[in-house]
Amino acid sequence: MDIPDATDSGQPDRRDEPLPESEDEGEVERGSRTGLTPRQARVVRVALASTMMAAMAVLLVLRLASRGSVLVVGVYGAALVLCGVVIELARNGRTRLGSWLLGVGLAAALAADWLLLP
C-alpha cells in the first residue's frame, strides 16, 4: 500500500526552479508590498519632524514679535517639544505613532493659536 507523503500537496515542487536573476524580479513574483523600508520611513519621519520644528520656531518668533505673551510661548513651546518627541519616536522605530502624534499635535497647536491667541 502506497502512503502519500504528508508534505505532498499535489503541487509542483518549486525548489527545482531557477532563482530570479535580480531581487526586483523575485519581489514581483512573490507579490510583495511596495513602499518605504522601515529605515527609509524613520529617515522621512525625522526629516519631516525636523522641518516642522523649524517652522514652529519661526512661527514662535513671528508671534512673539507681534504680541509677546506667555500663552504664545506655551502653545509653540509645546509644539516644539512635540516635534522633539516625534523625532525620538522615529529614531526608536515607532514611526506610525510618531506620524499620528505629529499630525494631531501640530493641528492642535495651530487650532489653539487660532482659537486662544488674540
Tab-separated table of C-alpha atoms in Angstrom, residues 66-111:
chain	number	residue	atom	x	y	z
A	66	SER	CA	3.698	90.827	17.118
A	67	ARG	CA	2.414	90.007	20.598
A	68	GLY	CA	4.536	88.846	23.492
A	69	SER	CA	2.519	86.506	25.653
A	70	VAL	CA	3.119	83.544	27.913
A	71	LEU	CA	0.322	81.745	26.079
A	72	VAL	CA	2.190	82.134	22.764
A	73	VAL	CA	5.312	80.647	24.312
A	74	GLY	CA	3.242	77.829	25.827
A	75	VAL	CA	1.479	76.849	22.614
A	76	TYR	CA	4.532	76.966	20.376
A	77	GLY	CA	6.821	75.590	23.068
A	78	ALA	CA	4.537	72.566	23.369
A	79	ALA	CA	4.642	72.169	19.574
A	80	LEU	CA	8.455	72.275	19.638
A	81	VAL	CA	8.577	69.667	22.396
A	82	LEU	CA	6.125	67.516	20.437
A	83	CYS	CA	8.381	67.656	17.373
A	84	GLY	CA	11.310	66.545	19.515
A	85	VAL	CA	9.283	63.644	20.900
A	86	VAL	CA	8.330	62.603	17.371
A	87	ILE	CA	11.993	62.653	16.318
A	88	GLU	CA	12.889	60.363	19.207
A	89	LEU	CA	9.964	58.050	18.467
A	90	ALA	CA	11.047	57.801	14.832
A	91	ARG	CA	14.629	57.074	15.845
A	92	ASN	CA	13.368	54.238	18.043
A	93	GLY	CA	11.223	52.717	15.292
A	94	ARG	CA	7.782	53.989	16.366
A	95	THR	CA	7.136	55.791	13.079
A	96	ARG	CA	3.362	55.298	12.856
A	97	LEU	CA	2.798	56.565	16.372
A	98	GLY	CA	5.109	59.485	15.651
A	99	SER	CA	3.248	60.346	12.463
A	100	TRP	CA	-0.089	60.417	14.263
A	101	LEU	CA	1.302	62.489	17.114
A	102	LEU	CA	2.903	64.951	14.720
A	103	GLY	CA	-0.254	65.412	12.681
A	104	VAL	CA	-2.685	65.649	15.579
A	105	GLY	CA	-0.333	67.661	17.806
A	106	LEU	CA	0.541	70.278	15.222
A	107	ALA	CA	-3.091	70.587	14.166
A	108	ALA	CA	-3.992	71.133	17.844
A	109	ALA	CA	-1.227	73.731	18.225
A	110	LEU	CA	-2.389	75.653	15.165
A	111	ALA	CA	-6.021	75.402	16.318
